[in-house]
Coordinates of C-alpha atoms and ligand atoms in Angstrom, one line a residue:
M1 CA -170.9 -10.4 206.5
T2 CA -170.0 -7.3 208.5
D3 CA -166.5 -6.7 209.7
A4 CA -167.4 -7.7 213.3
A5 CA -169.2 -10.8 212.1
N6 CA -166.1 -11.7 210.1
R7 CA -163.9 -11.4 213.2
R8 CA -166.2 -13.8 215.0
S9 CA -166.2 -16.3 212.1
R10 CA -164.1 -19.5 212.0
N11 CA -161.8 -17.7 209.6
I12 CA -158.7 -19.9 209.9
T13 CA -156.2 -17.1 210.0
E14 CA -157.6 -14.6 212.5
G15 CA -160.4 -17.0 213.5
V16 CA -158.2 -19.4 215.4
A17 CA -157.2 -16.7 217.8
R18 CA -160.8 -16.0 218.4
A19 CA -161.7 -19.5 219.6
P20 CA -161.8 -18.4 223.3
N21 CA -164.1 -15.5 222.4
R22 CA -166.4 -17.8 220.4
S23 CA -166.5 -20.4 223.1
M24 CA -168.2 -17.9 225.4
Y25 CA -170.9 -17.5 222.7
Y26 CA -171.5 -21.3 222.7
G27 CA -172.1 -20.9 226.4
M28 CA -175.0 -18.5 225.4
G29 CA -176.5 -21.2 223.1
Y30 CA -174.9 -20.0 219.9
Q31 CA -174.6 -22.5 217.1
E32 CA -171.8 -22.3 214.5
S33 CA -174.2 -20.9 212.0
D34 CA -174.8 -17.9 214.3
F35 CA -171.4 -16.5 213.9
G36 CA -172.2 -15.3 210.4
K37 CA -175.2 -13.3 211.6
P38 CA -175.1 -9.7 212.7
M39 CA -175.0 -9.3 216.5
I40 CA -177.5 -6.6 217.5
G41 CA -177.7 -5.1 220.9
V42 CA -181.1 -4.4 222.5
A43 CA -180.5 -1.6 225.1
N44 CA -183.5 -2.3 227.4
G45 CA -184.6 0.7 229.4
H46 CA -187.3 -1.3 231.3
S47 CA -187.6 -0.4 234.9
T48 CA -190.2 -0.5 237.6
I49 CA -188.8 2.8 238.9
T50 CA -191.2 4.9 236.9
P51 CA -194.3 4.7 234.7
C52 CA -192.2 6.1 231.9
N53 CA -190.2 2.9 231.7
S54 CA -192.5 0.3 233.4
G55 CA -194.1 -0.7 230.1
L56 CA -190.9 -1.3 228.2
Q57 CA -190.2 -5.0 228.9
R58 CA -192.8 -6.2 226.3
L59 CA -191.0 -4.0 223.7
A60 CA -187.7 -5.5 224.6
D61 CA -189.2 -9.0 224.4
A62 CA -190.7 -8.2 221.0
A63 CA -187.4 -6.8 219.8
V64 CA -185.5 -10.0 220.6
I65 CA -188.1 -12.1 218.7
A66 CA -188.2 -9.7 215.8
L67 CA -184.4 -9.5 215.4
K68 CA -184.2 -13.4 215.5
E69 CA -186.9 -13.6 212.9
T70 CA -184.9 -11.2 210.6
G71 CA -181.8 -13.4 210.9
A72 CA -179.9 -11.4 213.6
N73 CA -178.4 -12.4 217.0
P74 CA -180.1 -10.1 219.6
Q75 CA -178.0 -9.3 222.7
L76 CA -180.1 -7.8 225.5
F77 CA -178.5 -5.4 228.0
G78 CA -179.9 -2.9 230.5
T79 CA -179.7 0.8 230.7
P80 CA -180.8 2.7 233.9
T81 CA -183.2 5.6 234.4
I82 CA -184.3 7.8 237.2
S83 CA -187.7 9.4 237.3
D84 CA -187.8 13.2 236.9
G85 CA -191.4 13.3 238.2
M86 CA -190.4 11.4 241.4
A87 CA -187.1 13.3 241.8
M88 CA -188.5 16.8 241.1
G89 CA -188.0 19.2 244.0
T90 CA -185.7 16.7 245.9
E91 CA -182.0 16.2 246.1
G92 CA -182.6 13.3 243.7
M93 CA -183.2 15.7 240.8
K94 CA -179.5 16.4 240.8
Y95 CA -179.0 12.9 239.3
S96 CA -181.4 13.5 236.4
L97 CA -179.0 15.1 233.9
V98 CA -176.2 12.9 235.2
S99 CA -178.3 9.9 234.2
R100 CA -178.2 11.1 230.6
E101 CA -174.4 10.6 230.6
V102 CA -174.7 7.3 232.4
I103 CA -177.1 6.0 229.8
A104 CA -174.9 7.2 227.0
D105 CA -171.9 5.5 228.6
C106 CA -173.9 2.3 229.0
V107 CA -174.8 2.1 225.3
E108 CA -171.4 3.1 224.1
T109 CA -169.6 0.6 226.5
C110 CA -171.8 -2.4 225.7
V111 CA -171.8 -1.8 221.9
G112 CA -168.1 -1.2 221.8
G113 CA -167.2 -3.9 224.3
Q114 CA -169.1 -6.6 222.5
W115 CA -168.2 -5.7 218.9
M116 CA -171.9 -5.3 218.2
D117 CA -172.9 -4.8 214.5
G118 CA -175.9 -2.7 215.4
V119 CA -178.1 -1.6 218.4
M120 CA -181.7 -0.9 219.1
V121 CA -182.1 1.5 222.1
I122 CA -185.4 1.4 224.0
G123 CA -186.3 4.2 226.4
G124 CA -189.0 6.2 228.1
C125 CA -188.2 8.9 230.6
D126 CA -186.7 12.3 229.4
K127 CA -183.0 11.6 229.6
N128 CA -183.3 8.1 228.1
M129 CA -183.6 9.6 224.6
P130 CA -180.6 12.0 224.5
G131 CA -178.5 9.6 226.5
G132 CA -179.4 6.7 224.2
L133 CA -178.7 8.7 221.0
M134 CA -175.4 10.1 222.4
G135 CA -174.3 6.5 223.0
M136 CA -175.5 5.4 219.5
L137 CA -173.5 8.3 217.9
R138 CA -170.4 7.6 219.9
A139 CA -170.5 3.9 219.0
N140 CA -171.6 4.7 215.5
V141 CA -172.8 1.3 214.4
P142 CA -176.2 1.0 212.6
A143 CA -178.9 1.9 215.2
V144 CA -182.5 2.7 215.7
Y145 CA -184.3 4.4 218.7
I146 CA -187.5 2.9 220.1
Y147 CA -189.5 5.3 222.2
G148 CA -191.6 3.4 224.7
G149 CA -194.6 5.7 224.2
T150 CA -196.5 8.4 225.9
I151 CA -199.0 8.0 228.8
L152 CA -202.8 8.4 228.4
P153 CA -204.4 11.2 230.5
G154 CA -205.8 10.7 234.0
K155 CA -209.4 11.7 234.5
Y156 CA -211.1 13.7 237.3
K157 CA -214.4 15.7 237.2
G158 CA -214.3 15.7 233.4
Q159 CA -210.8 17.0 233.3
D160 CA -207.8 15.4 231.5
L161 CA -205.0 15.2 234.0
N162 CA -201.3 14.7 233.7
I163 CA -198.2 15.1 236.0
V164 CA -198.1 18.9 235.5
S165 CA -201.7 19.1 236.8
V166 CA -200.3 17.9 240.2
F167 CA -197.4 20.3 240.2
E168 CA -199.7 23.2 239.5
A169 CA -202.3 21.9 242.0
V170 CA -199.6 22.4 244.7
G171 CA -199.7 26.1 244.0
Q172 CA -203.5 26.2 243.8
F173 CA -204.0 24.3 247.0
S174 CA -201.3 26.4 248.9
A175 CA -203.1 29.6 247.7
G176 CA -206.5 28.2 249.0
K177 CA -207.8 27.9 245.5
M178 CA -208.5 24.1 245.7
S179 CA -210.2 21.9 248.2
E180 CA -208.2 19.2 250.0
E181 CA -210.4 16.5 248.5
D182 CA -209.8 17.7 244.9
F183 CA -206.0 18.1 245.6
C184 CA -205.8 14.5 246.9
E185 CA -207.9 13.1 244.0
I186 CA -205.8 14.9 241.4
E187 CA -202.7 13.4 243.0
R188 CA -204.2 9.9 242.9
R189 CA -205.6 10.1 239.4
A190 CA -203.1 12.1 237.3
I191 CA -201.0 9.1 236.3
P192 CA -203.3 6.2 235.1
G193 CA -200.6 3.7 234.1
S194 CA -197.4 3.3 232.1
G195 CA -196.0 5.8 229.5
S196 CA -194.0 9.0 229.5
C197 CA -195.4 12.3 230.7
G198 CA -198.3 13.2 228.4
G199 CA -197.8 16.8 227.4
M200 CA -195.2 18.1 225.0
Y201 CA -192.8 17.8 227.8
T202 CA -189.2 16.7 227.5
A203 CA -189.8 13.0 226.8
N204 CA -192.3 13.6 224.0
T205 CA -190.2 16.5 222.8
M206 CA -187.1 14.3 222.4
S207 CA -189.1 11.4 220.9
S208 CA -190.8 13.7 218.4
S209 CA -187.5 15.3 217.4
F210 CA -186.0 11.8 216.9
E211 CA -188.6 11.1 214.2
A212 CA -187.6 14.3 212.5
L213 CA -183.9 13.5 213.0
G214 CA -184.5 10.2 211.2
V215 CA -183.4 7.8 214.0
S216 CA -186.9 6.6 214.8
L217 CA -189.7 5.4 212.6
P218 CA -192.5 7.6 211.4
Y219 CA -195.5 7.9 213.8
S220 CA -193.6 6.1 216.6
S221 CA -192.9 9.1 218.8
T222 CA -196.5 9.9 219.8
M223 CA -197.9 6.3 220.3
A224 CA -199.3 5.5 223.7
N225 CA -197.2 2.9 225.6
V226 CA -200.3 0.9 226.5
E227 CA -201.4 0.5 222.8
D228 CA -200.2 -2.5 220.9
E229 CA -199.1 -0.4 217.9
V230 CA -195.9 0.2 219.8
L231 CA -195.1 -3.6 219.2
G232 CA -195.7 -3.1 215.5
N233 CA -193.2 -0.3 215.6
V234 CA -190.6 -2.6 217.2
R235 CA -191.1 -5.2 214.5
E236 CA -190.7 -2.7 211.7
A237 CA -187.7 -1.1 213.4
A238 CA -186.0 -4.4 213.7
Q239 CA -186.3 -5.0 210.0
A240 CA -185.1 -1.5 209.2
L241 CA -182.2 -2.0 211.5
V242 CA -181.1 -5.3 210.0
E243 CA -181.3 -3.6 206.5
A244 CA -179.2 -0.7 207.9
V245 CA -176.6 -3.2 209.1
K246 CA -176.5 -4.7 205.6
R247 CA -176.2 -1.2 204.1
D248 CA -173.8 0.0 206.8
L249 CA -176.1 3.0 207.4
K250 CA -174.7 4.5 210.6
P251 CA -176.1 7.1 213.0
R252 CA -173.5 9.7 211.9
D253 CA -174.7 9.2 208.3
I254 CA -178.2 10.2 209.5
V255 CA -177.5 12.8 212.2
T256 CA -176.1 15.6 210.0
R257 CA -176.4 19.4 210.5
E258 CA -179.4 19.4 208.2
A259 CA -181.1 16.6 210.1
I260 CA -180.5 18.5 213.4
E261 CA -182.2 21.5 211.7
N262 CA -185.1 19.2 210.9
A263 CA -185.3 18.1 214.5
V264 CA -185.1 21.6 215.9
A265 CA -187.8 22.8 213.4
V266 CA -190.2 20.1 214.8
I267 CA -189.3 21.1 218.4
L268 CA -190.2 24.7 217.6
A269 CA -193.3 23.7 215.6
T270 CA -194.6 21.6 218.5
G271 CA -193.7 23.9 221.4
G272 CA -191.2 21.5 222.9
S273 CA -189.2 21.6 226.1
T274 CA -186.3 24.0 226.8
N275 CA -184.3 20.8 227.6
A276 CA -184.1 20.2 223.9
V277 CA -181.6 23.1 223.7
L278 CA -179.3 21.5 226.2
H279 CA -179.7 18.0 224.7
Y280 CA -179.2 19.0 221.1
L281 CA -176.0 20.8 221.9
A282 CA -174.9 17.5 223.5
I283 CA -176.2 15.3 220.6
A284 CA -174.4 17.5 218.0
H285 CA -171.2 17.2 220.0
A286 CA -171.6 13.4 220.0
A287 CA -172.3 13.4 216.3
G288 CA -169.3 15.7 215.5
V289 CA -171.7 18.2 214.0
A290 CA -171.0 22.0 214.3
W291 CA -174.0 23.4 216.2
S292 CA -174.1 26.3 218.7
I293 CA -176.7 27.8 221.0
D294 CA -177.1 30.6 218.5
D295 CA -178.3 28.2 215.9
F296 CA -181.5 27.8 217.9
E297 CA -182.2 31.5 217.6
R298 CA -181.6 31.3 213.8
M299 CA -184.1 28.6 213.5
R300 CA -186.6 30.2 215.9
K301 CA -187.0 33.3 213.7
K302 CA -188.2 31.2 210.7
V303 CA -190.2 28.3 212.2
P304 CA -193.7 29.0 213.6
V305 CA -195.4 27.2 216.5
L306 CA -198.1 25.0 214.8
C307 CA -199.2 22.7 217.7
D308 CA -201.5 23.6 220.6
L309 CA -199.9 21.3 223.2
K310 CA -199.4 21.4 226.9
P311 CA -197.9 22.8 229.1
S312 CA -199.2 26.1 227.7
G313 CA -201.6 24.7 225.1
R314 CA -204.7 22.5 225.3
F315 CA -203.7 19.1 224.0
L316 CA -201.5 16.1 224.9
A317 CA -199.1 14.0 222.7
I318 CA -201.8 11.3 222.3
D319 CA -204.1 14.0 220.8
L320 CA -201.3 15.0 218.4
H321 CA -201.0 11.3 217.5
R322 CA -204.7 11.0 216.7
A323 CA -204.5 14.2 214.6
G324 CA -201.8 12.9 212.3
G325 CA -198.7 12.7 214.5
I326 CA -195.2 14.1 213.7
P327 CA -195.5 13.0 210.0
A328 CA -198.4 15.4 209.6
V329 CA -196.3 18.2 211.2
M330 CA -193.3 17.4 209.1
K331 CA -195.4 17.2 205.9
E332 CA -196.7 20.8 206.6
L333 CA -193.2 22.0 207.3
L334 CA -191.7 20.4 204.2
A335 CA -194.4 21.9 202.0
H336 CA -193.2 25.3 203.2
G337 CA -189.5 24.6 202.9
L338 CA -189.0 24.6 206.6
I339 CA -187.3 21.2 206.8
H340 CA -184.9 19.4 204.5
G341 CA -186.5 16.6 202.5
D342 CA -183.3 15.0 201.3
C343 CA -182.0 13.8 204.7
M344 CA -181.5 10.1 204.9
T345 CA -183.4 8.2 207.7
I346 CA -183.2 4.8 209.4
T347 CA -186.0 3.6 207.1
G348 CA -183.4 3.7 204.3
K349 CA -185.5 6.4 202.6
T350 CA -185.2 10.2 202.7
V351 CA -187.5 12.4 204.8
A352 CA -189.4 13.4 201.6
E353 CA -189.8 9.8 200.6
N354 CA -191.1 8.9 204.1
L355 CA -193.6 11.7 203.9
A356 CA -194.7 11.1 200.3
E357 CA -197.9 9.1 201.3
V358 CA -198.7 11.2 204.4
P359 CA -202.0 12.9 204.0
A360 CA -202.3 16.7 204.2
L361 CA -203.5 18.2 207.5
R362 CA -207.0 17.1 208.4
A363 CA -209.7 19.7 208.7
D364 CA -211.4 17.8 211.5
Q365 CA -208.7 18.5 214.0
D366 CA -207.3 21.6 215.7
V367 CA -204.2 20.2 217.4
I368 CA -202.0 21.0 214.4
R369 CA -202.3 24.4 212.6
P370 CA -201.2 25.1 209.0
V371 CA -198.1 27.2 208.5
T372 CA -200.5 29.8 207.0
N373 CA -202.4 30.1 210.3
P374 CA -199.9 29.3 213.1
L375 CA -200.4 29.6 216.8
Y376 CA -197.3 31.9 216.9
A377 CA -195.5 33.2 213.8
Q378 CA -192.1 32.5 215.3
G379 CA -190.7 29.7 217.5
H380 CA -191.1 29.7 221.3
L381 CA -187.6 28.7 222.4
A382 CA -185.5 31.9 222.6
I383 CA -181.9 32.3 223.5
L384 CA -181.5 35.5 225.6
K385 CA -178.2 37.3 226.2
G386 CA -177.2 40.2 228.5
N387 CA -174.8 40.9 231.3
I388 CA -176.3 38.1 233.5
A389 CA -175.9 35.5 230.7
P390 CA -173.2 36.5 228.2
E391 CA -173.0 32.8 227.1
G392 CA -176.7 32.7 226.7
C393 CA -179.8 31.3 228.5
V394 CA -183.1 29.8 227.4
A395 CA -186.8 30.8 227.7
K396 CA -190.1 30.0 226.2
I397 CA -191.3 33.4 225.1
T398 CA -194.6 32.8 223.2
G399 CA -198.0 33.5 224.7
L400 CA -196.7 35.7 227.5
K401 CA -199.1 38.4 228.8
N402 CA -196.1 40.4 230.1
P403 CA -193.2 39.8 227.7
V404 CA -191.1 42.3 229.6
I405 CA -190.6 42.4 233.4
T406 CA -188.3 44.5 235.5
G407 CA -188.3 44.0 239.2
P408 CA -186.4 43.4 242.4
A409 CA -184.3 40.3 242.7
R410 CA -185.4 37.7 245.2
V411 CA -182.2 35.6 245.6
F412 CA -182.1 31.9 246.6
D413 CA -179.0 29.7 246.7
D414 CA -181.1 26.5 246.6
E415 CA -184.4 25.3 245.3
Q416 CA -186.0 24.3 248.5
S417 CA -185.8 27.8 250.1
A418 CA -187.2 29.3 246.9
L419 CA -190.2 26.9 246.9
A420 CA -190.8 27.6 250.6
A421 CA -190.9 31.3 249.9
I422 CA -193.5 30.8 247.2
M423 CA -195.6 28.4 249.3
N424 CA -195.6 30.8 252.2
G425 CA -196.7 33.8 250.1
K426 CA -193.4 35.6 250.4
I427 CA -193.2 36.2 246.6
K428 CA -195.2 39.0 245.1
A429 CA -196.2 40.0 241.6
G430 CA -193.3 42.0 240.0
D431 CA -190.6 40.1 241.8
V432 CA -187.8 38.4 239.8
M433 CA -186.7 35.2 241.6
V434 CA -183.0 34.3 241.2
L435 CA -182.3 30.6 241.8
R436 CA -178.6 29.9 241.6
Y437 CA -175.8 27.5 242.4
L438 CA -178.0 25.0 240.5
G439 CA -176.0 24.8 237.3
P440 CA -174.1 21.8 235.9
K441 CA -171.2 22.3 238.4
G442 CA -173.0 24.2 241.2
G443 CA -176.0 22.0 241.6
P444 CA -174.4 19.8 240.7
G445 CA -176.3 18.2 237.9
M446 CA -178.3 21.2 236.8
P447 CA -181.7 20.1 238.3
E448 CA -185.0 20.9 236.8
M449 CA -187.1 23.6 238.6
L450 CA -190.7 22.4 238.0
A451 CA -191.6 22.5 241.6
P452 CA -191.2 26.3 242.0
T453 CA -192.3 27.2 238.5
G454 CA -195.4 24.9 238.8
A455 CA -196.2 26.4 242.2
L456 CA -196.0 30.0 240.7
I457 CA -198.5 28.9 238.0
G458 CA -200.8 27.4 240.5
Q459 CA -200.8 30.5 242.6
G460 CA -201.6 32.6 239.5
L461 CA -198.2 34.3 239.6
G462 CA -196.8 32.7 236.4
E463 CA -197.4 35.8 234.3
S464 CA -196.3 38.4 236.9
V465 CA -193.3 36.9 238.6
G466 CA -190.0 36.4 236.7
L467 CA -187.7 33.5 237.6
I468 CA -184.1 33.0 236.3
T469 CA -181.8 30.2 237.2
D470 CA -178.5 28.6 236.2
G471 CA -180.5 25.3 236.6
R472 CA -182.9 24.1 234.0
F473 CA -186.6 23.5 233.6
S474 CA -188.8 20.5 233.1
G475 CA -190.8 20.4 229.9
G476 CA -193.8 21.1 232.0
T477 CA -192.5 24.6 232.9
W478 CA -193.9 27.7 231.4
G479 CA -194.3 31.4 232.3
M480 CA -191.8 34.2 232.6
V481 CA -188.9 31.9 233.4
V482 CA -185.4 31.8 232.1
G483 CA -183.0 28.8 232.5
H484 CA -179.5 27.6 231.7
V485 CA -178.0 31.0 232.6
A486 CA -174.4 30.7 231.6
P487 CA -171.8 31.2 233.0
E488 CA -173.3 29.6 236.1
A489 CA -172.9 31.0 239.6
Y490 CA -170.4 28.2 240.7
E491 CA -168.1 29.4 237.9
G492 CA -168.4 33.0 239.1
G493 CA -171.0 34.1 236.5
T494 CA -172.7 37.4 237.1
I495 CA -175.7 35.5 238.5
A496 CA -173.5 34.9 241.5
L497 CA -173.1 38.6 242.1
V498 CA -176.8 39.5 242.3
H499 CA -177.9 41.0 245.6
E500 CA -181.4 40.9 247.1
G501 CA -183.3 43.9 245.7
D502 CA -181.1 44.5 242.7
R503 CA -183.3 45.3 239.7
I504 CA -183.3 42.7 236.9
S505 CA -185.0 42.9 233.5
I506 CA -186.3 39.9 231.5
D507 CA -187.1 41.2 228.1
A508 CA -188.6 38.7 225.6
H509 CA -188.8 41.3 222.9
Q510 CA -185.1 42.3 223.0
L511 CA -184.1 38.7 224.1
L512 CA -182.3 40.3 227.0
L513 CA -181.5 39.3 230.6
Q514 CA -180.0 42.3 232.3
L515 CA -178.9 43.2 235.8
H516 CA -179.2 46.9 236.4
V517 CA -176.0 47.4 238.5
D518 CA -173.1 49.5 237.6
D519 CA -170.0 47.8 236.2
E520 CA -167.9 49.2 238.9
V521 CA -170.1 47.8 241.6
L522 CA -170.1 44.5 239.8
A523 CA -166.3 44.5 239.6
Q524 CA -166.1 45.1 243.4
R525 CA -168.6 42.3 244.0
R526 CA -166.6 40.0 241.7
A527 CA -163.4 40.8 243.5
A528 CA -165.0 39.8 246.8
W529 CA -166.8 36.7 245.5
V530 CA -165.5 33.3 246.8
R531 CA -166.5 30.0 245.2
P532 CA -168.4 27.9 247.7
A533 CA -167.2 24.5 248.7
P534 CA -168.4 21.7 246.4
R535 CA -171.6 20.0 247.6
Y536 CA -170.2 16.6 246.7
T537 CA -166.6 15.4 246.8
R538 CA -167.1 11.7 245.9
G539 CA -169.0 9.7 243.3
V540 CA -171.0 10.5 240.3
L541 CA -172.2 14.0 241.3
A542 CA -168.6 15.0 242.1
K543 CA -167.4 13.6 238.8
F544 CA -170.2 15.5 237.0
A545 CA -169.4 18.7 238.8
K546 CA -165.7 18.4 237.9
N547 CA -166.1 17.6 234.2
A548 CA -169.4 19.2 233.0
A549 CA -169.1 21.8 230.3
S550 CA -171.2 24.9 230.4
A551 CA -174.9 24.6 229.8
S552 CA -174.3 26.7 226.6
L553 CA -172.2 23.8 225.4
G554 CA -174.7 21.1 226.4
A555 CA -173.2 20.3 229.9
V556 CA -171.4 17.3 228.3
L557 CA -168.6 15.5 230.1
D558 CA -166.3 14.8 227.1
R559 CA -165.6 18.3 225.8
F560 CA -161.8 18.5 226.2
E561 CA -161.0 21.1 223.6
Ligands
LIG1 C1 -193.7 17.1 233.5 C2 -192.3 17.2 233.5 C3 -191.6 15.9 233.4 C4 -191.7 15.2 234.7 C5 -190.2 16.3 233.1 O1 -189.3 16.2 233.9 C6 -189.8 17.0 231.8 O2 -190.7 17.2 231.0 O3 -188.6 17.5 231.7
LIG2 MG1 -187.4 16.3 233.0

């Protein structure tokens, strides 16, 4: 029996004192024989808030049944979510990153508070994955992550639609490039049912990387939520988890520096979301693994982009699944020494053992390219430095028609006024938009900027207008855009000192973000700068603003060193 199960047993010495604790379990229908079984939490992310999580209850129900069948005591508890797609462009988006921390706290609190022997975490929307894994790592009892599954495409006039189609339609419609009828039909049809946003956006980026990390089962990260194979994954995961409890195989035994390198390699190979940089800095912190923002640049130089996936590519995660899924990508990377085969995974086998039977890349698909013929020879997620971002910032730099842009700053201290300027035709080719006071502390909550970046793409300005922000981007963002600028404006970073009309360069070749203003002038501006009053003084946003670390450190709340 595990240590926790022992403590719950009728062990006469310590067990007597535990009688009151046990009596509560009898109230839950436990029999005496149950006290020797592992107690395994099921963190249920089901919610009718968003399609990403609205199809999770049947997974949670299947988990309870499967765990009982494998001789465990399942303990169901809830974790919250908000919907990035619904919150985008509104004040609600400030709660998105905050919810990552709330979910992590939920998992850690319930697992620790109940002496659980293991936990299965089920999630759907973007922050559910990093939040769930951070909680798993903090609690560090045997654990497995269950991704609820991606959404299938919507359909209109022969087109595959997804949520980013609607964000980009806003720009097309406002520029008079789309009829009102088409605009309304795209809005109505883009989201056909349950499942997480269908491109290689943040949800599918994090789920795919979890397979590579070894905390989810092979093939699970690209399944469609509405397909029954997700239930098979739950059953297999329950068996793997009970075995992990017996072997005492814990998340920190799996999430090593080499495993994180595997995860980042898959993120680069699949063209994943910029949010992965922020979340893996936070995951590494929770795992106690040394990992810095510069490690992403080290990995980018050696890992090619192999998958042709939205937002900038042609295909969706379900197409990747049908082409062989993440195991096919990992098999190709392993064959070229780009991932570590000896990392242990939740299956109880190593990465190489998990991949042994995976077939080579199929010739009848063009979603996944071979390493010998990649989409791009180096990764897409670049860390830029420069006088605006001495701590770093993040950009997707592949496939850009204009990899270098120098132009006049168009400065906005909030997202809504920036979006209005774009919609009203006030932003012209060659401009460099500066959206600031949107960082972890200044936002607060470091909101995603898909509304303005999607509108720029829709207006056809995505390749000719630069946009920098101390906020972050959705996985659906692409173009000449740079996020996570650190230090943020609220902390007096140089981005706070930019004046309308200053010249700024975004240089994807030199990985540079530079403000062309003399140091003396900047020193004068800094001397005159005054931190604005906090936007929130009570509650969860105020707490986040007070405690969040820099984006270059993952914007975590428990970095005290
Ligand atoms: C399409 C974008 C999605 C809603 C999101 O928030 C992300 O991928 O981060
Ligand atoms: Mg998001």
